[in-house]
XYZ file of C-alpha atoms in Angstrom:
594
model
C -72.333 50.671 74.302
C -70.513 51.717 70.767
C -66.971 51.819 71.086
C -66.205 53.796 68.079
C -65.812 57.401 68.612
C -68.652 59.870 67.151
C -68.603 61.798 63.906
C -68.791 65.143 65.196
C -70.504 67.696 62.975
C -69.418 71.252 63.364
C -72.401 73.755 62.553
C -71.287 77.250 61.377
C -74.773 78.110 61.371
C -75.168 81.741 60.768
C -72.710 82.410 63.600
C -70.923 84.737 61.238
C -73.716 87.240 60.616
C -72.626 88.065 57.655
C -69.281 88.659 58.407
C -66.789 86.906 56.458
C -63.874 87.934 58.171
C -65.082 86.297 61.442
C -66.346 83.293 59.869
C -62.916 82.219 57.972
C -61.481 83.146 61.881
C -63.707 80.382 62.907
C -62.797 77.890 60.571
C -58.933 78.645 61.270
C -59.725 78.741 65.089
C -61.640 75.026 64.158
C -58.789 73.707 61.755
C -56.922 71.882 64.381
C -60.070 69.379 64.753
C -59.106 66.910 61.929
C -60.407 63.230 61.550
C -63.488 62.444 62.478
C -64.961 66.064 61.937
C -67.054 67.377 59.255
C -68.135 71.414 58.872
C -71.463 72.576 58.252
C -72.935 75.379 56.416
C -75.984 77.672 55.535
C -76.186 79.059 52.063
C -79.065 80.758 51.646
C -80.502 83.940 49.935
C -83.164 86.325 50.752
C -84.743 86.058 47.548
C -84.741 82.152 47.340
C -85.497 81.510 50.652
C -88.384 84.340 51.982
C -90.851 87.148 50.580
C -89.827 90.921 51.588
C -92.711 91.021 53.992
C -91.328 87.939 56.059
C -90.039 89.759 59.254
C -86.109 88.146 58.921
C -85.891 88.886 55.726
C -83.615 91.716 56.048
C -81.493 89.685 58.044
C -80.863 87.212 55.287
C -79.976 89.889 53.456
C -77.283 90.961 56.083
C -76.375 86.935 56.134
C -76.249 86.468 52.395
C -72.653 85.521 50.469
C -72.158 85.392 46.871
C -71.345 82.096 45.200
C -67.759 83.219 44.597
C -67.162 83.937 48.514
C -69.108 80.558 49.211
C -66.289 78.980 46.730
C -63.497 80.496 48.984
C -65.352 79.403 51.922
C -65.754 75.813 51.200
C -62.380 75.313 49.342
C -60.861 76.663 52.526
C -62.697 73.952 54.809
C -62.406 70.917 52.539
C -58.415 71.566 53.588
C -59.145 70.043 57.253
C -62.840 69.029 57.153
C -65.495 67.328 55.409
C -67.897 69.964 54.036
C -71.298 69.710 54.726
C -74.051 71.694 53.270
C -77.831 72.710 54.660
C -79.824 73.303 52.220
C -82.602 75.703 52.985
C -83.204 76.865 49.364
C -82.586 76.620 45.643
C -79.688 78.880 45.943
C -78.016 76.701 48.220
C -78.745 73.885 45.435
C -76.642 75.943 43.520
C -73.719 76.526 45.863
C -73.932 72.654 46.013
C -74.173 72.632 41.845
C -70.995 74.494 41.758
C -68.763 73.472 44.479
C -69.791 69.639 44.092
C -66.153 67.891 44.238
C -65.855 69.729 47.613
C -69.252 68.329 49.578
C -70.070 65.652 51.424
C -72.971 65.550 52.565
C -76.398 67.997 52.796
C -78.934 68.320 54.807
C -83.028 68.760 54.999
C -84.310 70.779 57.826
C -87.630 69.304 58.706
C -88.870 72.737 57.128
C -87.454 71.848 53.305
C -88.374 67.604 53.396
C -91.396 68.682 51.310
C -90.024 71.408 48.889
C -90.364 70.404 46.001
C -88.153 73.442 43.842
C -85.608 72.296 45.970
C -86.044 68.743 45.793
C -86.470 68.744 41.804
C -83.533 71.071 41.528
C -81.127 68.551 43.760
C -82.308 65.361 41.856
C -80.744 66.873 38.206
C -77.096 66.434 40.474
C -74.982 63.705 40.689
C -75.374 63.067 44.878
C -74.181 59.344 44.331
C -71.031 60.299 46.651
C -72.907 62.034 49.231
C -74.789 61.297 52.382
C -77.905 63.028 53.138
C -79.045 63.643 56.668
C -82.827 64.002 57.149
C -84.230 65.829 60.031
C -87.300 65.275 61.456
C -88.389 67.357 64.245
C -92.435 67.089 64.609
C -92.951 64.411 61.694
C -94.510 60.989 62.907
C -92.921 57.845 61.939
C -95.184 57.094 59.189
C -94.204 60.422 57.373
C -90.933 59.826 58.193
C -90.690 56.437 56.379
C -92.723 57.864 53.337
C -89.884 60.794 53.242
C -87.182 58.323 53.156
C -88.537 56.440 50.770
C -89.305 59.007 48.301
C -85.985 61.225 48.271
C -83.872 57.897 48.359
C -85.611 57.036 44.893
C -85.309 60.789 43.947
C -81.796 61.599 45.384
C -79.882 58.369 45.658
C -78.013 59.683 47.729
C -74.771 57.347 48.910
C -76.199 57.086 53.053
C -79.017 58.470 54.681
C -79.042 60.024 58.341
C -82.268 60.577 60.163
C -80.968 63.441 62.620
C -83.085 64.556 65.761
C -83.212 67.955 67.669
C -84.532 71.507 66.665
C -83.924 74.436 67.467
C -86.077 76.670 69.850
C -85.311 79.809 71.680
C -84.774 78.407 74.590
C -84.485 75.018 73.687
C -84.972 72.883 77.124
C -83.686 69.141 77.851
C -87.263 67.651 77.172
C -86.866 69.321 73.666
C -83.780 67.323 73.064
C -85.454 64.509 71.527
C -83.483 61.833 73.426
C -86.460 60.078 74.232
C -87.431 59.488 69.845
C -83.728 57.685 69.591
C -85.286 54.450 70.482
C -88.131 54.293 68.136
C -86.389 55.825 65.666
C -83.442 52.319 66.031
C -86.658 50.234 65.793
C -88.302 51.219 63.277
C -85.642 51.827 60.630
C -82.118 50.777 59.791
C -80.893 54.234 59.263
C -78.102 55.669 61.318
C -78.942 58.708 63.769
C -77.654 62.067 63.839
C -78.190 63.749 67.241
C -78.404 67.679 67.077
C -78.410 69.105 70.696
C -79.377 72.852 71.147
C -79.453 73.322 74.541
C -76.978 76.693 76.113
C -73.700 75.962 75.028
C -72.241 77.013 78.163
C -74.722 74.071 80.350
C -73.312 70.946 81.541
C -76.453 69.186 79.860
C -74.680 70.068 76.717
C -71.868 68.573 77.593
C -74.173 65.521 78.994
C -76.143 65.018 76.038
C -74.117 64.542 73.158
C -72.740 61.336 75.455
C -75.726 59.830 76.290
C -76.724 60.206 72.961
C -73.754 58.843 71.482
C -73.752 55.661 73.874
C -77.423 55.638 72.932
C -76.660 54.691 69.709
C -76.093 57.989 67.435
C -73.408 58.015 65.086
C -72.912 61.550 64.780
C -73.256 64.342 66.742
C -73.931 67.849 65.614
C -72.799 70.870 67.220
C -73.387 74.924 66.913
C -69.890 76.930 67.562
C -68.968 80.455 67.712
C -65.808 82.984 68.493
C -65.530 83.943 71.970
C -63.612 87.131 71.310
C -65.777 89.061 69.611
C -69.982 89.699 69.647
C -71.998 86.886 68.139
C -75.012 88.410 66.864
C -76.628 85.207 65.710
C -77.503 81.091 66.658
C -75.396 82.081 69.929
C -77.527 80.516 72.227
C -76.376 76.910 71.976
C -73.172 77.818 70.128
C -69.912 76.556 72.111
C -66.775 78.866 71.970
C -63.849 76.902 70.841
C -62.746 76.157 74.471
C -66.024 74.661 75.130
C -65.707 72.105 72.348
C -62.747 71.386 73.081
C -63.270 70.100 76.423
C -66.191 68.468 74.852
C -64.244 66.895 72.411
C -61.500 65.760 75.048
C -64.482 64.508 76.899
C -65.586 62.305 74.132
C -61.867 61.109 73.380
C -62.106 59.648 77.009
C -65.148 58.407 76.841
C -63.835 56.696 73.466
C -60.710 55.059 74.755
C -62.796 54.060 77.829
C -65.396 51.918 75.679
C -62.380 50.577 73.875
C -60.509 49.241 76.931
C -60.398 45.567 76.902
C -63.192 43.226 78.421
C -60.297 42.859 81.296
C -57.851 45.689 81.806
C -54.454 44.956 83.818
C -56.175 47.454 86.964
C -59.395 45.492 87.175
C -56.654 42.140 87.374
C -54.846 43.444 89.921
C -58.050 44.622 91.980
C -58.972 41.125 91.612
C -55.617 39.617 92.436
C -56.005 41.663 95.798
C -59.266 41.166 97.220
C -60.215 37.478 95.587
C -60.760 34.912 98.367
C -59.085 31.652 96.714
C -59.396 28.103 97.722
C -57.611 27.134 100.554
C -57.348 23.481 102.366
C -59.140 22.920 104.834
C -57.622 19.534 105.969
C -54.417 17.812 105.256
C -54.381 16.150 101.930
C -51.759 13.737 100.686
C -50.099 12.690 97.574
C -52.319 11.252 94.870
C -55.630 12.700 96.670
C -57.967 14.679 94.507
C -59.431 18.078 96.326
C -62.796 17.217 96.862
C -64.550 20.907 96.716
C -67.511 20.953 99.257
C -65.241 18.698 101.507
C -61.769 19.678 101.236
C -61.910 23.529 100.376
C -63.100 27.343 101.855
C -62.466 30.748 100.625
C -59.752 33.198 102.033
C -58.129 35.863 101.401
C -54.405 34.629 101.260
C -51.060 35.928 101.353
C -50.113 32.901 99.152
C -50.692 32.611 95.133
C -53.079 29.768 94.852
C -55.298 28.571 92.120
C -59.203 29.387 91.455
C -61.420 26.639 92.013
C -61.990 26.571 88.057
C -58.499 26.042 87.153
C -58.185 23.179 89.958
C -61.346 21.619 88.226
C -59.430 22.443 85.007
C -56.370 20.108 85.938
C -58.255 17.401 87.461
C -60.235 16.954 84.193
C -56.525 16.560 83.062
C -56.099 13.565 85.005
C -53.622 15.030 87.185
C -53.638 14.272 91.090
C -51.935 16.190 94.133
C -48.055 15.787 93.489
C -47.294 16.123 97.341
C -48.772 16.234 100.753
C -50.263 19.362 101.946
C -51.252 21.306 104.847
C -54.403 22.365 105.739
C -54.486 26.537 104.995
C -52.218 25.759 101.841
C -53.145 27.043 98.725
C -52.596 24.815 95.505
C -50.651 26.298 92.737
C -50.455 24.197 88.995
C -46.936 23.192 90.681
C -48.834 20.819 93.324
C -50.205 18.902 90.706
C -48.910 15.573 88.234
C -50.701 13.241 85.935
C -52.398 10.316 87.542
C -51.084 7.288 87.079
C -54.848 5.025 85.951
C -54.628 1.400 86.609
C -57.171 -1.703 86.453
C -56.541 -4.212 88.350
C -58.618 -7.692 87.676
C -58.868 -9.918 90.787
C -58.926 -13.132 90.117
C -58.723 -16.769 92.185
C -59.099 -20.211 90.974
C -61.427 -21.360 93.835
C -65.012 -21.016 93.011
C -67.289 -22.751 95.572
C -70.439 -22.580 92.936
C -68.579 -23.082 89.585
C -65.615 -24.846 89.777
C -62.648 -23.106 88.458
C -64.581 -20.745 86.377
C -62.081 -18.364 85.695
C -60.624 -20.746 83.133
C -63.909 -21.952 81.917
C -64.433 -20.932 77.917
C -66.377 -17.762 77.034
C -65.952 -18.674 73.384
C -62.466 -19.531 72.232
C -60.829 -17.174 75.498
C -60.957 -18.712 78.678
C -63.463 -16.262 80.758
C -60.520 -14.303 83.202
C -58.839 -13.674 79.436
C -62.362 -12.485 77.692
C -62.610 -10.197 80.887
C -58.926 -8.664 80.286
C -59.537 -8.458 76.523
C -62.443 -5.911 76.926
C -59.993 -3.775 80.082
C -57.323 -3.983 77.179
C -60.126 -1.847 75.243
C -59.973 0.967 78.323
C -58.705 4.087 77.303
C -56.148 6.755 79.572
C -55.397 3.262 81.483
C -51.289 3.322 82.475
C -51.205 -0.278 83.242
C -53.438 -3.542 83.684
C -52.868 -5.621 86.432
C -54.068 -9.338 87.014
C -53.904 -9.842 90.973
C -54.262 -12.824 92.668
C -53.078 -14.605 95.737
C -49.384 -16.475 96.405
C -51.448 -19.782 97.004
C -50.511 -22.616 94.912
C -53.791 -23.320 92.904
C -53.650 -20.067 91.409
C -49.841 -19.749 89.805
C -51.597 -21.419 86.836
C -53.584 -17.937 86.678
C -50.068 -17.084 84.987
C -50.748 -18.412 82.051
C -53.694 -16.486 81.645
C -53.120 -12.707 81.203
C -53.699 -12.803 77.208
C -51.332 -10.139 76.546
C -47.852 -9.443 77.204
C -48.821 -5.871 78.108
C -51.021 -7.404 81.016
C -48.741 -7.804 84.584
C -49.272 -10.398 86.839
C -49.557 -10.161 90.802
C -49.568 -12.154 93.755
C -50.644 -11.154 97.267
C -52.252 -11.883 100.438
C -54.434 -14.742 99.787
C -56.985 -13.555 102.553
C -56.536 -9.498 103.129
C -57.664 -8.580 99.957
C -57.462 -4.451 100.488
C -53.288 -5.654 100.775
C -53.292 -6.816 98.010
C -54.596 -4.183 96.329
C -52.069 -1.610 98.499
C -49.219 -3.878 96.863
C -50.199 -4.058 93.365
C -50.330 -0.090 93.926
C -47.653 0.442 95.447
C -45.437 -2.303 93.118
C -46.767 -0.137 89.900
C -47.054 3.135 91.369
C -50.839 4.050 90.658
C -52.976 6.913 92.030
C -56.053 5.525 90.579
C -57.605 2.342 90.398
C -60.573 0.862 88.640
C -61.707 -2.257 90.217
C -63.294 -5.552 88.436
C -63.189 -8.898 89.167
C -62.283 -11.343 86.337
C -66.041 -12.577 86.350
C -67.445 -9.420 84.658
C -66.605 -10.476 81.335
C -68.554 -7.318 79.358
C -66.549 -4.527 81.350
C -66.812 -1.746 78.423
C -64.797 1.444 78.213
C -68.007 3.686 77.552
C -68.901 2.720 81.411
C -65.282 3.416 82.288
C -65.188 6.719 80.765
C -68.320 8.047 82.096
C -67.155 7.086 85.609
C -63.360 7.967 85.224
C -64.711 12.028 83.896
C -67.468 11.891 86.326
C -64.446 11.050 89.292
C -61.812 13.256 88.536
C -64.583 16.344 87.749
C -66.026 15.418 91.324
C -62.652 15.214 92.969
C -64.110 12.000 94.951
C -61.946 9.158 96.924
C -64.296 6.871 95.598
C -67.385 6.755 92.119
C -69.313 4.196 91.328
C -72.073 3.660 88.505
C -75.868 3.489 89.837
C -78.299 0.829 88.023
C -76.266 -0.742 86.213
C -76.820 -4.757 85.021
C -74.736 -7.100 87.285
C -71.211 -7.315 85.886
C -71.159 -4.235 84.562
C -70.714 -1.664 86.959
C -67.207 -0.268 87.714
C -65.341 1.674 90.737
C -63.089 3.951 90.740
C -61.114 5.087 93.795
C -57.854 6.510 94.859
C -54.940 4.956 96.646
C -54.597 7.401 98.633
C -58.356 6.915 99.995
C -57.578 2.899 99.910
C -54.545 3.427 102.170
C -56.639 5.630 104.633
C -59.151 3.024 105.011
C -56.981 0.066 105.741
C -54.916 2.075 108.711
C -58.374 1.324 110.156
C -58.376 -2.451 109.303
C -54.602 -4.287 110.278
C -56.354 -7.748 108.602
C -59.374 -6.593 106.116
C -61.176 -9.805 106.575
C -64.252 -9.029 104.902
C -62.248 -7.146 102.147
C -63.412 -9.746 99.188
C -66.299 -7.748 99.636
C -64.231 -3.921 99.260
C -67.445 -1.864 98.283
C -68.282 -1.960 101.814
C -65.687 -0.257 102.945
C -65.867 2.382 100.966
C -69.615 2.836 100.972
C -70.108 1.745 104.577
C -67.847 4.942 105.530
C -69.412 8.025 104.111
C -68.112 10.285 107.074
C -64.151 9.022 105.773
C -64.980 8.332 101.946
C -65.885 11.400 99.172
C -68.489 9.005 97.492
C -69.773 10.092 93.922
C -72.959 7.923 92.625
C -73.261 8.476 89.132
C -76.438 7.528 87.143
C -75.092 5.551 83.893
C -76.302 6.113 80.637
C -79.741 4.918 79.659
C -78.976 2.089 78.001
C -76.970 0.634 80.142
C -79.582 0.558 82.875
C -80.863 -3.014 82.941
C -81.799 -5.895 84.854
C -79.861 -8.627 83.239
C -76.962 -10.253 84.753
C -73.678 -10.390 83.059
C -71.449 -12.040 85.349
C -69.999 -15.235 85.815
C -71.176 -17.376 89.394
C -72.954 -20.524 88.437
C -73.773 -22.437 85.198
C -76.568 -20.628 83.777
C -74.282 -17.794 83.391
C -71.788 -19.599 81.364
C -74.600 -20.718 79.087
C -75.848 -17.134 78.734
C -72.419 -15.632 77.913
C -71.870 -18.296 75.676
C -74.916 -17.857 73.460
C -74.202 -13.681 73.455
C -70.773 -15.112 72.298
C -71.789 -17.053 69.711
C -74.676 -14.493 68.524
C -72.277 -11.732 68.087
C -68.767 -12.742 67.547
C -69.376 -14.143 64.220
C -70.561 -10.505 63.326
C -68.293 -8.161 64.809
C -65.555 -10.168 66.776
C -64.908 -6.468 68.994
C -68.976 -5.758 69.914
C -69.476 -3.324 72.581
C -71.453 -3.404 75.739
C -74.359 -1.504 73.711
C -74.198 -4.504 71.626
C -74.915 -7.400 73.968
C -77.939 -5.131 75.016
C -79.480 -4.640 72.410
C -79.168 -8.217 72.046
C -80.478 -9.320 75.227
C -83.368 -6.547 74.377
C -84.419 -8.203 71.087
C -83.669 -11.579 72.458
C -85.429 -11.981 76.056
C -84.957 -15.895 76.150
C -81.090 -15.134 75.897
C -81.779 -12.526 78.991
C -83.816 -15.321 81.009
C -81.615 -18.116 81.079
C -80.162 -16.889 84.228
C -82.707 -13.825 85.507
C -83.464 -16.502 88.208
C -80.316 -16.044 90.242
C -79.241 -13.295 92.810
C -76.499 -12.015 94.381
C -75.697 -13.302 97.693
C -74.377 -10.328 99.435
C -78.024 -8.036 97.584
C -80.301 -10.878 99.054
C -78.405 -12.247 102.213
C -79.843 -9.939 104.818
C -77.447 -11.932 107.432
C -74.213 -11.068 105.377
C -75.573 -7.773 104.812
C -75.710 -6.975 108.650
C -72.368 -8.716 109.109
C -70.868 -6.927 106.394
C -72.719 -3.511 107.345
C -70.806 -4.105 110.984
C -67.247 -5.202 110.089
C -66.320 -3.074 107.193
C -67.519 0.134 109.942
C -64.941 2.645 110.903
C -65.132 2.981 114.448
C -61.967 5.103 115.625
C-alpha cells in the first residue's frame, strides 16, 4: 500500500479543438483542484509536427495556437497548477523555450523518444528544474533502459517518470498496461506515471487509476473535457468535470483510508466487544500465580479483564494475585501486587554422618555462613531467612547468620512444611526459594533462571533439571505450600519437601526447567560426609585467593580443568536417589489421597 495521495495529472489534450474560448473555460472550470495537481498541454504545429499529405494534418491546423496565446494559456494555469508540457515537436520546444519559468515538467510520447530535432533542440535549455516523464507504450525493457540512459545524459532533467498507457480508439482494460507496472518497479528505480484511457464515463476508469495507484504509481494522468458544450476531440476517455471530481473525492478517501492508524479507535472497540478474555476457571487465592493451561479459558465477559499477554506481562513483574478470586472472575491490573521473594536456609545442628557440619569451616566461614554469603548474592530477594528448630542444640545456630540483614527462625523441630508456613507467614512472603545450609555454591545465575522461568510459567512449584548436587534450587508459592499441608496435619516425611510437591502433579503446577549448559554436571557440591568437606575446601583454597566473590561458573570450570578436585567425593550418593526402600516409602507418604 502507499499512503500518500497521487499526483494527479490533468491532460487538456486537444479537448479544446482549437477553441480557445472553451479551453481557458476548462482551466477555470479545473481551477478549484489545487495541491497535488499539475495541467498538461499539447503545443504543436502543423508544419513542425506532419507533411500536408498526412491525413490530420488539417486538423492540426484547426488545433494550432500561436506562441503569444500559448503565453496567456500557461501564465493563466501556473496561477492554480503546475504546468506541464507534451512535447510532440520542435515548436512545442519553443513554447517550452519561451515560457520556461512557468513549466514543470514535459513529456515524450513513445512516438518522439527517438527524435532527434527535438531532442537536440531541448538539450540547448536549461531543464535542471524540471521532471521529464517518459512514455513507453510498445518499447521492451532493454530500449527502455537505453532511452533513459541517453536523454538523462542529454537532458538532465531534475526526475524522470516512466509513464504507461496509450491511447487507442477504443482503448480496452487489457490495453491499460497494468500488468507492465511490476516489471517496470523491478527493473528500474524510476517512479511510474499511470495514464488510463479507457471511456471516461466506465467504472474501470474510475477502478484503474486506484489499483494503479496502490500498485505503486505515483502519478496518475487523466484526459478531461466540458460537459456543456460538443467536444470534437480526445473525448473518448475524457472525464467531464463532475466525473473527476468524484474521482478525485474517491481518491481523497482512499487516501485518508491508507493513512488511518495501524489501530483505529472502531477496530478497538470491535475488539473490546467480541474478544473472549481469560477467565478463572477455579478459585485462586492470594499470592497464587494464574497458571495458563491450568487455571484459565476464554469467554466472552461482561466484566473488563486482562489479555493473557498483559497477565504474563505482570507476572514477569514479580507481582502475584493481591486477593482471592472466584472461578468465572476476570483479572484486572487491580488484582495484582509485587511478590514478596524470600530464601529461606534450613539448617539443624544434628548430622548423623558429619557431626555438626553446619559449623564445620569452608575456609575462614563456617559452612551454614559460606551457604548464606552466596543467598546474600541473590538478586529481587525481599528477605533471607535462617530456619531452624526450637530444640536446644540448635540456638547456637544464632550466632551464625553472617549478616545482620539475615533473620533467624525457630520452628517445629519435626514438621518441617510448619516451619516453613511460619517463617512465611512471620515475614509475609508469597515466594520462596528453598536450600538447605549444606549447598554451599547456591549462585544467583541458577536463581534467576528459575525465578523468570516461574513467574513466566505461572507454576506453584519450578525446579532446575540436571543440575550437580547442591546446586539445584526450588521455587514455590505459599499459597501452593499451604494447600499441600491441609492434606498433611503432621508432615512427617517433610525433611524430604520435594516429594510433596513432585509426588502431587494432579494438585501442584510443576515447571522443570533445563539449566544452562554449564551448569549441567555430575559433581557433587554439597556437604554430607568428609570427603565433601575436603573437596569444598580445596575449591576454597584454589579460588579464594584469586577472586574472594567466584561464581558458580567458576568452581566448574575448576572442577573441569581439575578432575582429581571433582573425584575426591564422586564416590558417594544420595540416599533418598539410591535408597529404593525410602524411595517407595517416600513415593507413598508424601501422596495426596483426599
Amino acid at each position: 500500500m502507499y499512503p500518500q495521495r497521487p499526483y494527479v495529472l490533468i491532460e487538456v489534450a486537444n479537448t479544446h479543438g482549437g477553441d480557445i474560448t472553451y479551453l481557458n473555460d476548462l482551466m477555470e472550470r479545473f481551477a478549484l483542484f489545487q495541491g497535488a495537481y499539475g495541467m498538461k498541454f499539447q503545443p504543436l504545429s502543423p508544419d513542425t509536427l506532419a507533411t500536408p499529405d498526412f491525413s490530420w494534418y488539417s486538423v492540426y491546423q484547426e488545433l494550432f495556437f500561436t506562441p503569444e496565446q500559448w503565453a496567456s494559456i500557461l501564465q493563466k494555469a501556473h496561477t492554480t497548477k503546475e504546468v506541464w508540457i507534451d512535447i510532440f515537436d520542435v515548436y512545442g520546444v519553443q513554447i517550452v523555450r519561451e515560457n520556461l519559468s512557468l513549466i514543470h515538467g514535459i513529456k515524450f510520447q513513445s512516438s518522439v523518444l527517438f527524435n532527434e530535432e527535438v531532442i537536440s533542440e531541448l538539450s540547448q535549455i536549461d531543464l535542471s528544474h524540471c521532471s521529464l516523464i517518459l512514455n513507453i507504450a510498445a518499447q521492451p525493457l532493454e530500449t527502455i533502459e537505453q532511452r533513459i540512459e541517453s536523454l538523462k545524459s542529454r537532458l538532465q532533467p531534475k526526475t524522470i517518470y516512466l509513464e504507461i498507457g496509450f491511447q487507442a480508439y477504443p482503448t480496452e482494460l487489457a490495453d491499460s498496461g497494468l500488468s507492465k507496472m511490476k516489471a517496470l518497479q523491478e527493473r528500474f528505480n524510476f517512479p511510474l506515471v499511470f495514464a488510463d484511457h479507457l471511456e471516461g464515463s466506465s467504472t474501470d476508469s474510475m477502478v484503474l487509476p486506484l489499483l494503479a495507484w496502490q500498485q505503486g504509481a505515483s502519478i496518475l494522468e487523466k484526459h478531461v473535457m466540458l460537459s456543456d458544450r460538443e467536444t470534437k476531440y480526445d473525448h473518448f476517455s475524457s472525464m467531464t468535470p463532475g466525473q473527476f471530481e468524484a474521482l478525485d473525492q474517491t481518491l481523497e478517501r482512499y487516501a485518508a483510508a491508507a493513512q488511518a492508524p495501524f489501530i483505529n479507535p472502531r477496530e478497538e472497540d470491535y475488539l473490546a466487544k467480541t474478544v473472549m478474555i481469560p477467565v478463572l476457571k477455579t478459585p485462586k487465592s492470594a499470592g497464587d500465580l494464574i497458571h495458563p493451561p491450568s487455571d484459565i479459558f476464554y469467554r466472552r465477559s461482561g466484566k473488563e479483564g486482562l489479555t493473557l499477554t498483559e497477565i504474563q506481562a505482570l507476572q514477569h513483574q514479580h507481582q502475584v494475585l493481591a486477593s482471592d478470586k472466584s472461578s468465572l472472575d476476570t483479572v484486572t491490573s487491580d488484582n495484582f501486587r509485587p511478590a514478596r521473594i524470600g530464601a529461606i536456609v534450613a539448617c539443624r545442628m544434628k548430622s548423623s554422618r558429619l557431626k555438626s557440619k553446619a559449623i564445620l569451616p569452608i575456609g575462614a566461614l563456617t559452612s551454614v555462613e559460606f551457604c548464606l554469603n552466596r543467598v546474600l548474592r541473590f538478586e529481587s530477594l525481599d528477605a533471607v531467612i535462617l530456619a531452624s528448630s526450637t530444640t536446644e542444640e540448635d540456638a547456637v545456630l544464632s550466632q551464625h547468620t553472617h549478616d545482620p540483614s539475615v533473620a533467624f527462625f525457630r520452628g517445629d523441630p519435626e514438621d518441617v512444611m510448619k516451619r516453613y508456613i511460619d517463617v512465611c507467614d512471620a515475614h509475609q512472603l508469597d515466594v520462596i526459594v528453598r536450600i538447605t545450609a549444606d549447598m554451599p555454591f547456591v549462585d544467583n545465575a541458577v536463581f534467576q533462571h528459575l525465578l523468570s522461568a516461574h513467574f513466566e510459567s505461572g507454576a506453584d512449584y519450578t525446579v532446575g533439571e540436571d543440575a550437580a548436587i547442591g546446586v539445584n534450587l526450588e521455587i514455590f508459592n505459599t499459597a501452593c505450600l499451604k494447600r499441600i499441608k491441609q492434606y498433611f496435619p503432621s508432615a512427617d516425611y517433610s525433611e524430604y519437601m520435594t516429594w510433596y510437591f513432585q509426588n502431587n502433579p494432579e494438585y501442584v503446577r510443576i515447571n522443570r526447567v533445563a539449566l544452562p549448559e554449564i551448569f549441567v554436571r555430575n559433581y557433587r557440591l554439597t556437604l554430607d560426609y568428609e570427603e565433601d568437606l575436603a573437596m569444598l575446601n580445596a575449591v576454597e583454597s584454589a579460588l579464594a585467593p584469586e577472586n574472594p566473590h567466584y561464581t558458580l561458573e567458576d568452581v566448574i570450570h575448576f572442577l573441569d580443568a581439575h578432575p582429581e578436585v571433582a573425584g575426591m567425593n564422586s564416590h558417594l550418593s544420595l540416599r533418598y536417589k539410591t535408597d529404593q526402600s525410602l524411595i517407595d516409602l517416600l513415593n507413598d507418604k508424601t501422596k495426596i489421597r483426599p
